[in-house]
mmCIF file of C-alpha atoms in Angstrom:
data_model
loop_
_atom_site.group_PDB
_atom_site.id
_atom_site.type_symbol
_atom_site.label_atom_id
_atom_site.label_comp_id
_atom_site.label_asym_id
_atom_site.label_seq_id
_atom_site.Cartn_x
_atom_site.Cartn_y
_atom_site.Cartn_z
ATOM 1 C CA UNK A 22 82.845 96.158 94.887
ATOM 2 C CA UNK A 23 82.699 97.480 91.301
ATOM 3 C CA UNK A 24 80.470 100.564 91.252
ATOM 4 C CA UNK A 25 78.735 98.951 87.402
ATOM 5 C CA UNK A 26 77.341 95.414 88.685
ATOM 6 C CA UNK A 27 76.449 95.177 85.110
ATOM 7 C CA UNK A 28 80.027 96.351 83.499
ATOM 8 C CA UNK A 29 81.897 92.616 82.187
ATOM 9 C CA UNK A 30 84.640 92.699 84.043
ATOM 10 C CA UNK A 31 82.876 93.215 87.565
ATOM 11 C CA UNK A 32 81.884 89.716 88.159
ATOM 12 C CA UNK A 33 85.629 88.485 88.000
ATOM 13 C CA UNK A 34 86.261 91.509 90.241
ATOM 14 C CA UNK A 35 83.624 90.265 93.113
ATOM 15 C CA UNK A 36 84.780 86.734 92.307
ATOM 16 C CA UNK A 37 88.324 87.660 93.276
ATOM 17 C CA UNK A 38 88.047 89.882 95.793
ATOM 18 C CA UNK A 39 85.545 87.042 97.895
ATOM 19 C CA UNK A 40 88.611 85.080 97.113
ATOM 20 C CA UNK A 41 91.368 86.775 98.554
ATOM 21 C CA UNK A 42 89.549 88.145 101.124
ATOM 22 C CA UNK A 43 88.276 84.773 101.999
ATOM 23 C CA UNK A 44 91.676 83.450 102.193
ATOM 24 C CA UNK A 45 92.449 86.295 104.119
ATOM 25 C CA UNK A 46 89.429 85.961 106.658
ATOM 26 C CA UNK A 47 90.149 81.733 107.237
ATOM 27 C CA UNK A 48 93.619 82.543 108.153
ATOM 28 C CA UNK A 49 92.862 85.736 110.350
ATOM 29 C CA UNK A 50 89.862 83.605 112.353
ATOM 30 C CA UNK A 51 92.020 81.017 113.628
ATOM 31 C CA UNK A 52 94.627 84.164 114.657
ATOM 32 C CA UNK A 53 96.692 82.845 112.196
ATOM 33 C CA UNK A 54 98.248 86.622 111.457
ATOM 34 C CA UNK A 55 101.322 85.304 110.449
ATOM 35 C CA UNK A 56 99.619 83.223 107.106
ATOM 36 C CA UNK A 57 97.676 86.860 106.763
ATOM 37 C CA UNK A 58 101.237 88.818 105.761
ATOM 38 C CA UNK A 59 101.827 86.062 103.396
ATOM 39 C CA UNK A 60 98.187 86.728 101.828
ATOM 40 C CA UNK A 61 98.470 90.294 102.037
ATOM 41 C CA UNK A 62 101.575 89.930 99.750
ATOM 42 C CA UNK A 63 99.069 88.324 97.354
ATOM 43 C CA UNK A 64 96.570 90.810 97.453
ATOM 44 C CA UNK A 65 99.214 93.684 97.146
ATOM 45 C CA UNK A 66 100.376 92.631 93.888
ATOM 46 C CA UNK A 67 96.700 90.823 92.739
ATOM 47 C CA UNK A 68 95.207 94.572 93.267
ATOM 48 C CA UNK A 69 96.801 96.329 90.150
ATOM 49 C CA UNK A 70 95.152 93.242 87.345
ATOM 50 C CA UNK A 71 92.344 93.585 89.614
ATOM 51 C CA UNK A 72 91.774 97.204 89.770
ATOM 52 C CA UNK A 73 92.340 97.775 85.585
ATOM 53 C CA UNK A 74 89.382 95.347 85.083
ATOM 54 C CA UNK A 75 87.636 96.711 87.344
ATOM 55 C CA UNK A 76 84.577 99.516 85.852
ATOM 56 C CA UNK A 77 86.323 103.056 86.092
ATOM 57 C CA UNK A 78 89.632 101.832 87.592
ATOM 58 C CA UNK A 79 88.685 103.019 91.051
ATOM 59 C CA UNK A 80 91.580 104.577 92.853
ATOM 60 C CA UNK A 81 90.788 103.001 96.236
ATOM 61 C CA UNK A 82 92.025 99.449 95.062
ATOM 62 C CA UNK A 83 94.918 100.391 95.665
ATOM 63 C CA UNK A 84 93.923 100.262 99.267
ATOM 64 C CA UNK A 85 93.298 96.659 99.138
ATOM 65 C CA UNK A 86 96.751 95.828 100.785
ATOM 66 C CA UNK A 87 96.460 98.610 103.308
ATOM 67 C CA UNK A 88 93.090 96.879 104.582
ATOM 68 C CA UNK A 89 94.715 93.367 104.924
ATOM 69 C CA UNK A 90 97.435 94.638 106.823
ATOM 70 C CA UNK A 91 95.469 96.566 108.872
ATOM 71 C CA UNK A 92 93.567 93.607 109.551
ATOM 72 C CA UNK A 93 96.559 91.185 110.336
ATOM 73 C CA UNK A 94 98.075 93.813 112.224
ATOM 74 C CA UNK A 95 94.737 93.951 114.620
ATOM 75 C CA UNK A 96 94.988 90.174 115.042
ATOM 76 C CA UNK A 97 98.717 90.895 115.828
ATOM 77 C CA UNK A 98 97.485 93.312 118.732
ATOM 78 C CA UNK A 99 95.053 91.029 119.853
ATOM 79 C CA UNK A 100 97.875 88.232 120.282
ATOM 80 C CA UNK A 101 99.940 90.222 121.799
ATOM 81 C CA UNK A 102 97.989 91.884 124.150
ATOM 82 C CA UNK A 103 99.079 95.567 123.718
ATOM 83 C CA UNK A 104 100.739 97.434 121.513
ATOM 84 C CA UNK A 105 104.011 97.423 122.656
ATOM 85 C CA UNK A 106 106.266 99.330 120.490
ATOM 86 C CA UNK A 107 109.347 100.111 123.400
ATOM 87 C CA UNK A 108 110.020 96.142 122.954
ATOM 88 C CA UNK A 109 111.534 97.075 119.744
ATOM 89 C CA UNK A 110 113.753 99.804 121.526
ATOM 90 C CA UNK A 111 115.541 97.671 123.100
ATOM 91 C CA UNK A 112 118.554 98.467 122.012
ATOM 92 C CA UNK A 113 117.998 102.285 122.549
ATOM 93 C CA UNK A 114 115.770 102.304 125.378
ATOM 94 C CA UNK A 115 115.890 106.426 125.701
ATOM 95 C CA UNK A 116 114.235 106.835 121.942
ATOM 96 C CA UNK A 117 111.011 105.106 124.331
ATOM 97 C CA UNK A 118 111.121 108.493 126.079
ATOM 98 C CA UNK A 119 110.299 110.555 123.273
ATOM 99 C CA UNK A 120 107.149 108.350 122.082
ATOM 100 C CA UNK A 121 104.495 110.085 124.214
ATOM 101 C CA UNK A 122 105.669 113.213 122.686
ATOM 102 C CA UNK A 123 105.286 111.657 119.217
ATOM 103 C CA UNK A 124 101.872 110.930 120.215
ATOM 104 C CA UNK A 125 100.769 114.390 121.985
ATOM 105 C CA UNK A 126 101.933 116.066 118.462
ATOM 106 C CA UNK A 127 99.667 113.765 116.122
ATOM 107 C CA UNK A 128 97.198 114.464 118.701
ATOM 108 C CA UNK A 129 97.198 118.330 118.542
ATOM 109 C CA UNK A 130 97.993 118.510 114.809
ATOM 110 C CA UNK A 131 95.215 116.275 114.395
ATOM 111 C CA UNK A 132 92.871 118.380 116.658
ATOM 112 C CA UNK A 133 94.459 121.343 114.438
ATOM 113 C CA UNK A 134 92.988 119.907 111.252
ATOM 114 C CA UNK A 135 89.623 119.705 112.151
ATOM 115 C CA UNK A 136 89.171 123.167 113.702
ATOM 116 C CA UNK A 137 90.534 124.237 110.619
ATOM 117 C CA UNK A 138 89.049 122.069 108.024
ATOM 118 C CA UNK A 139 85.879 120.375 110.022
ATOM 119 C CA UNK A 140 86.606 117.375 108.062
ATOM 120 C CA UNK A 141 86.988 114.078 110.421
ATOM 121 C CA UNK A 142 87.685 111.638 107.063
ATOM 122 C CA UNK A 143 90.568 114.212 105.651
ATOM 123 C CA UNK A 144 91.714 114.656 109.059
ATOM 124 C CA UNK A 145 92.016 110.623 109.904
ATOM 125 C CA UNK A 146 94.225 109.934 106.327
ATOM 126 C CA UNK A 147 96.064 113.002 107.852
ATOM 127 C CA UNK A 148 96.933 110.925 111.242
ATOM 128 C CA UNK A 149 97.067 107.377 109.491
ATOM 129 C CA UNK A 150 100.106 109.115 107.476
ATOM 130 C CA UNK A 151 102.131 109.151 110.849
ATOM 131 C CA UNK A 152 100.559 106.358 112.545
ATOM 132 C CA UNK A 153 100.638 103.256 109.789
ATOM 133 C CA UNK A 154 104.584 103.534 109.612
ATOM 134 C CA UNK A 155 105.164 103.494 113.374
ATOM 135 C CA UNK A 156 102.519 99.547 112.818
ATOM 136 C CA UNK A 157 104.557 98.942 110.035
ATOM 137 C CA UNK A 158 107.345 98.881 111.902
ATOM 138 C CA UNK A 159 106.150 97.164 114.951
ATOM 139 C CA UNK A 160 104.279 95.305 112.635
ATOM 140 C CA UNK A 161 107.586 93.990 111.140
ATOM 141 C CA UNK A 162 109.737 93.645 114.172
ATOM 142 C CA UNK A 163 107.865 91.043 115.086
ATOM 143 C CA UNK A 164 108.374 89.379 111.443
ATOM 144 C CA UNK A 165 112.003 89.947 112.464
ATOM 145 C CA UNK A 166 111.734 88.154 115.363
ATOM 146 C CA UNK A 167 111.086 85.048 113.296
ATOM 147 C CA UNK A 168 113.045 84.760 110.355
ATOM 148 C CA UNK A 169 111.385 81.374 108.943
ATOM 149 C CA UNK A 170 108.322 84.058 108.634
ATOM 150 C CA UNK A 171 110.669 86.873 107.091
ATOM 151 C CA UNK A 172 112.140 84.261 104.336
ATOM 152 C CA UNK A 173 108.747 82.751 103.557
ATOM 153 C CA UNK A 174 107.630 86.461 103.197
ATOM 154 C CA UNK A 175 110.504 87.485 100.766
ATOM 155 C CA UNK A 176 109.940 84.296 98.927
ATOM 156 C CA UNK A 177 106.473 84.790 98.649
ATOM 157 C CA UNK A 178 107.320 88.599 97.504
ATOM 158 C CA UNK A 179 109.827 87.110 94.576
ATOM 159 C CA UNK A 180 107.731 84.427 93.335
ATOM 160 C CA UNK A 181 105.051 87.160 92.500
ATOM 161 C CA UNK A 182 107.639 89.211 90.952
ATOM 162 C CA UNK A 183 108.557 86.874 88.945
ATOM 163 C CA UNK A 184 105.219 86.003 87.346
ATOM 164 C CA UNK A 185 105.020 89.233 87.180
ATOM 165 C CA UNK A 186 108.115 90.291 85.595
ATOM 166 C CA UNK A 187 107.304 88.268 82.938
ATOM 167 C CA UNK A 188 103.917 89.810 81.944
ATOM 168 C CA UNK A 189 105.934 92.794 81.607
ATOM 169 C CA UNK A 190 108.303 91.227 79.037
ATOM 170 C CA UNK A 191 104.576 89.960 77.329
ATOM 171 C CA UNK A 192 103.826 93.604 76.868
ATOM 172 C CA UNK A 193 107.311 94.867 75.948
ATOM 173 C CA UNK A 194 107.067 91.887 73.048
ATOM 174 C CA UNK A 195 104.233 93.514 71.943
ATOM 175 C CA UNK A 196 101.191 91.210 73.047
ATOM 176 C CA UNK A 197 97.966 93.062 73.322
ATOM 177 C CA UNK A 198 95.511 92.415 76.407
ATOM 178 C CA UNK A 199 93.967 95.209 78.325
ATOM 179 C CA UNK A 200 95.325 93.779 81.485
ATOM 180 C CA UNK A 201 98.456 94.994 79.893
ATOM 181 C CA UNK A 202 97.345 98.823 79.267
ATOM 182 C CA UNK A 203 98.615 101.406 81.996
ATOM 183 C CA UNK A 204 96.076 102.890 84.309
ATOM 184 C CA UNK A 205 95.483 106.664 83.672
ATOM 185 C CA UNK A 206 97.139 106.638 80.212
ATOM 186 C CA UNK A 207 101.135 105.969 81.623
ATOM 187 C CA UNK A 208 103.900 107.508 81.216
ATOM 188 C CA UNK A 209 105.485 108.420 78.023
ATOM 189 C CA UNK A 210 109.258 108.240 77.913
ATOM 190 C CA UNK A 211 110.934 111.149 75.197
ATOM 191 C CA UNK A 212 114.412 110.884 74.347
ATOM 192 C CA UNK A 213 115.206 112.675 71.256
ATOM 193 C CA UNK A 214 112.877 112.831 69.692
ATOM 194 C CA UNK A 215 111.595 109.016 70.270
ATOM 195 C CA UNK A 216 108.401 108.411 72.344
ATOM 196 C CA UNK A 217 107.054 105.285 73.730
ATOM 197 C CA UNK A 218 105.549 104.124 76.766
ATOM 198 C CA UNK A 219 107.174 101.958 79.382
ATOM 199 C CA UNK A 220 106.109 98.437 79.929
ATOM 200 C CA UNK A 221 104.091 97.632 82.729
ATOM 201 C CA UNK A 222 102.488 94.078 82.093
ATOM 202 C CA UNK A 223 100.283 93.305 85.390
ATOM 203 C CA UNK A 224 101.242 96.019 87.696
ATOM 204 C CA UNK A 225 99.713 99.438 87.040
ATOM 205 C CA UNK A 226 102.207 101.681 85.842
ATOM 206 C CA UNK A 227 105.397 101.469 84.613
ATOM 207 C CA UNK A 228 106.863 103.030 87.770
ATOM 208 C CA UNK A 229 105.280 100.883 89.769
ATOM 209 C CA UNK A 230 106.891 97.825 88.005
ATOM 210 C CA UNK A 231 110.571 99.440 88.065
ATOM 211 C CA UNK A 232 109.895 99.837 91.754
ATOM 212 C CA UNK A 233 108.794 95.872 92.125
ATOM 213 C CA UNK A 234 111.670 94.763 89.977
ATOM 214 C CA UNK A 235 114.207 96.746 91.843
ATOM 215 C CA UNK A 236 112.482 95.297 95.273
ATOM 216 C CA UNK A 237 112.255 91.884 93.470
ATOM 217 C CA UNK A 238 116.108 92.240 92.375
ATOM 218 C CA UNK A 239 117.873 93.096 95.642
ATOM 219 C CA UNK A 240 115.654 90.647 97.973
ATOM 220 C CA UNK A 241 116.468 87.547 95.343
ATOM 221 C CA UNK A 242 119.910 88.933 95.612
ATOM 222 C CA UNK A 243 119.445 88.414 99.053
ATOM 223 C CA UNK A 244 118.068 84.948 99.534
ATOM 224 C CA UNK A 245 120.675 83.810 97.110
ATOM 225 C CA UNK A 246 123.537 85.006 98.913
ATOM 226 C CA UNK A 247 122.248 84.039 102.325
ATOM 227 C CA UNK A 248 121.800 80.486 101.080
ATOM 228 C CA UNK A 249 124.214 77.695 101.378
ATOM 229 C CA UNK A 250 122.472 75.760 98.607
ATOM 230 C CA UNK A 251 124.369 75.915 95.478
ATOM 231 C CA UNK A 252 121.724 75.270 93.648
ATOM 232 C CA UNK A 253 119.262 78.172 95.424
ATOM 233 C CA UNK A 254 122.279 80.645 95.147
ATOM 234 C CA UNK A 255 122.381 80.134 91.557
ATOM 235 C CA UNK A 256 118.624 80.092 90.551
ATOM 236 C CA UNK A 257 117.876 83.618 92.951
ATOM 237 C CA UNK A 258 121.376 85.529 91.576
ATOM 238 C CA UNK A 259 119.798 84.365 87.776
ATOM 239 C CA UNK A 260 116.662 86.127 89.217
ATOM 240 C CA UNK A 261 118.409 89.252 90.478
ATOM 241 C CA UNK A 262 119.958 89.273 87.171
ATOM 242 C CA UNK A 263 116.428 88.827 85.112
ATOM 243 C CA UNK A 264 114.493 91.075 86.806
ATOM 244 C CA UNK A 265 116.842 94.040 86.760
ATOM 245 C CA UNK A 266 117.274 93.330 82.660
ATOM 246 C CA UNK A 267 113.448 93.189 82.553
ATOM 247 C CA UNK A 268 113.564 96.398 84.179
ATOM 248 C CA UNK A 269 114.548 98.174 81.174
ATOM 249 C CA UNK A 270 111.624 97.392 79.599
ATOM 250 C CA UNK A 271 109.806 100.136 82.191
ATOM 251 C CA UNK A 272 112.271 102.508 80.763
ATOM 252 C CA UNK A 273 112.842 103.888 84.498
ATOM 253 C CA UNK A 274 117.111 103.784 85.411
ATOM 254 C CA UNK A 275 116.217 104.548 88.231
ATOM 255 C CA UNK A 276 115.723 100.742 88.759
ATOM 256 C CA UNK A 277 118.636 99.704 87.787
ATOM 257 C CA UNK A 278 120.505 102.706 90.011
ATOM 258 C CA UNK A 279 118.507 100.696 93.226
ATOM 259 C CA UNK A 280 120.112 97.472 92.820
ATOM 260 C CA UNK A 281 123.824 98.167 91.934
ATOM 261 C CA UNK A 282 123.551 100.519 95.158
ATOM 262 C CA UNK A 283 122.246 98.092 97.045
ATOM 263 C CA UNK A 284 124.846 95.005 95.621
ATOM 264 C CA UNK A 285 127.259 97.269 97.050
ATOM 265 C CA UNK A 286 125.878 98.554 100.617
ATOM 266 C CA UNK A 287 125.808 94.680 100.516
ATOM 267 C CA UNK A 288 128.546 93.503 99.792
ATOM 268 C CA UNK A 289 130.548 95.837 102.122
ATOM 269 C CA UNK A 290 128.457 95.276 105.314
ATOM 270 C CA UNK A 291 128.343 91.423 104.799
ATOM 271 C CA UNK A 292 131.877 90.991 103.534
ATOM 272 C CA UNK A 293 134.645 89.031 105.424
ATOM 273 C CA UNK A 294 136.519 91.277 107.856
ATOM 274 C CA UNK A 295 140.275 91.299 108.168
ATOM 275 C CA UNK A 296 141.178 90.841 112.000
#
């Protein structure tokens, strides 16, 4: 909660926080972890408007999404029964055999770090480092596993974006609103003697939002040309195309570098095949 209970903006904080998280909580109670992903999409992009009203800007909300998936990933292992990560080796059953060796190493490095340091808190972030991608990616196997989930995911992920994208074109049109302002000052882009700061609308940063739009760009890119809808192949590929032209606008290429590479790592996996 907002350290200032008296600064303005920390009532609309608490108020949306109780509301995500109360979303979050309804779904997670009835072990409903697979409506949790799609509210921890909501809270991943709801943190950055969230966090710059929010008295001081405090760093940790950008945590917020962390916490929900941590949460849906505990309901998860308490559907499953264990956490069984060599189900997702299936197809390489020998990479199983080097797991417990994976493990004894966080262990001892762990153990390392607070002989050294004595601090349990630095050394926990230290181990979550290593452990949170191996969740993620158990985590997400089992979104595999059911790809009604995995679409409803991406076009959860895409409809943000979009709303999203389109604050950033607000700001890049000039429109003032301090949900609008980067956190920490931004970035300012030089070239030639020309300065100006990217646009960042909602999200945080400018490089943040080249990083969404990118993400946003290639998975619309995706859902269009997985659908045999002409209609949905047309509105997602007029998506792809908006969001990487609004990604200008955060004055990062690097954007636009992410989705012509993956258009063509694409197109050349997914393309017919001559016998």
């Amino acid at each position: 909660l907002p350290a200032d209970p008296h600064h303005p903006g920390a009532p609309m904080t608490t108020l949306l926080l109780i509301l995500l998280f109360g979303l979050l909580a309804l779904a997670l109670s009835e072990g409903n972890w697979r409506y949790g992903l799609l509210v921890t999409v909501g809270i991943g992009f709801l943190q950055d408007p969230i966090r710059k009203i929010t008295p001081n800007q405090p760093s940790l909300m950008v945590g917020l999404s962390l916490v929900a998936f941590a949460l849906c990933s505990m309901v998860l292992l308490d559907r499953r029964g264990k956490f069984d990560l060599p189900a997702m080796l299936w197809t390489i059953p020998q990479l199983g055999d080097w797991l417990p060796i994976f493990y004894a190493l966080i262990a001892l490095q762990s153990v390392n770090s607070f002989l050294r340091f004595g601090d349990p808190v630095l050394t926990a972030i230290g181990a979550a480092f290593y452990i949170a991608p191996l969740v993620g990616l158990w985590v997400g196997y089992h979104v595999g596993c059911n790809q009604q989930l995995l679409r409803q995911l991406i076009q959860v992920y895409v409809a943000f974006c979009a709303i999203f994208a389109f604050t950033v074109f607000l700001d890049f049109r000039g429109v003032a609103t301090p949900l609008f302002e980067e956190v920490g000052g931004g970035i300012q882009i030089t070239l030639e003697g020309y300065s100006a700061s990217g646009a960042s609308g909602l999200w945080r940063t400018s490089e943040i939002a080249s990083w969404h739009l990118a993400a946003g760009a290639c998975l619309a890119a995706a859902l269009g040309l997985s659908s045999r809808e002409s209609t949905s192949q047309i509105g997602f590929l007029l998506l792809t195309a908006g969001f990487t032209f609004v990604s200008i606008f955060t004055g990062r290429r690097k954007a636009q570098a992410l989705v012509l590479v993956f258009e063509a790592i694409y197109m050349r996996l997914f393309s017919p095949r001559e016998n």
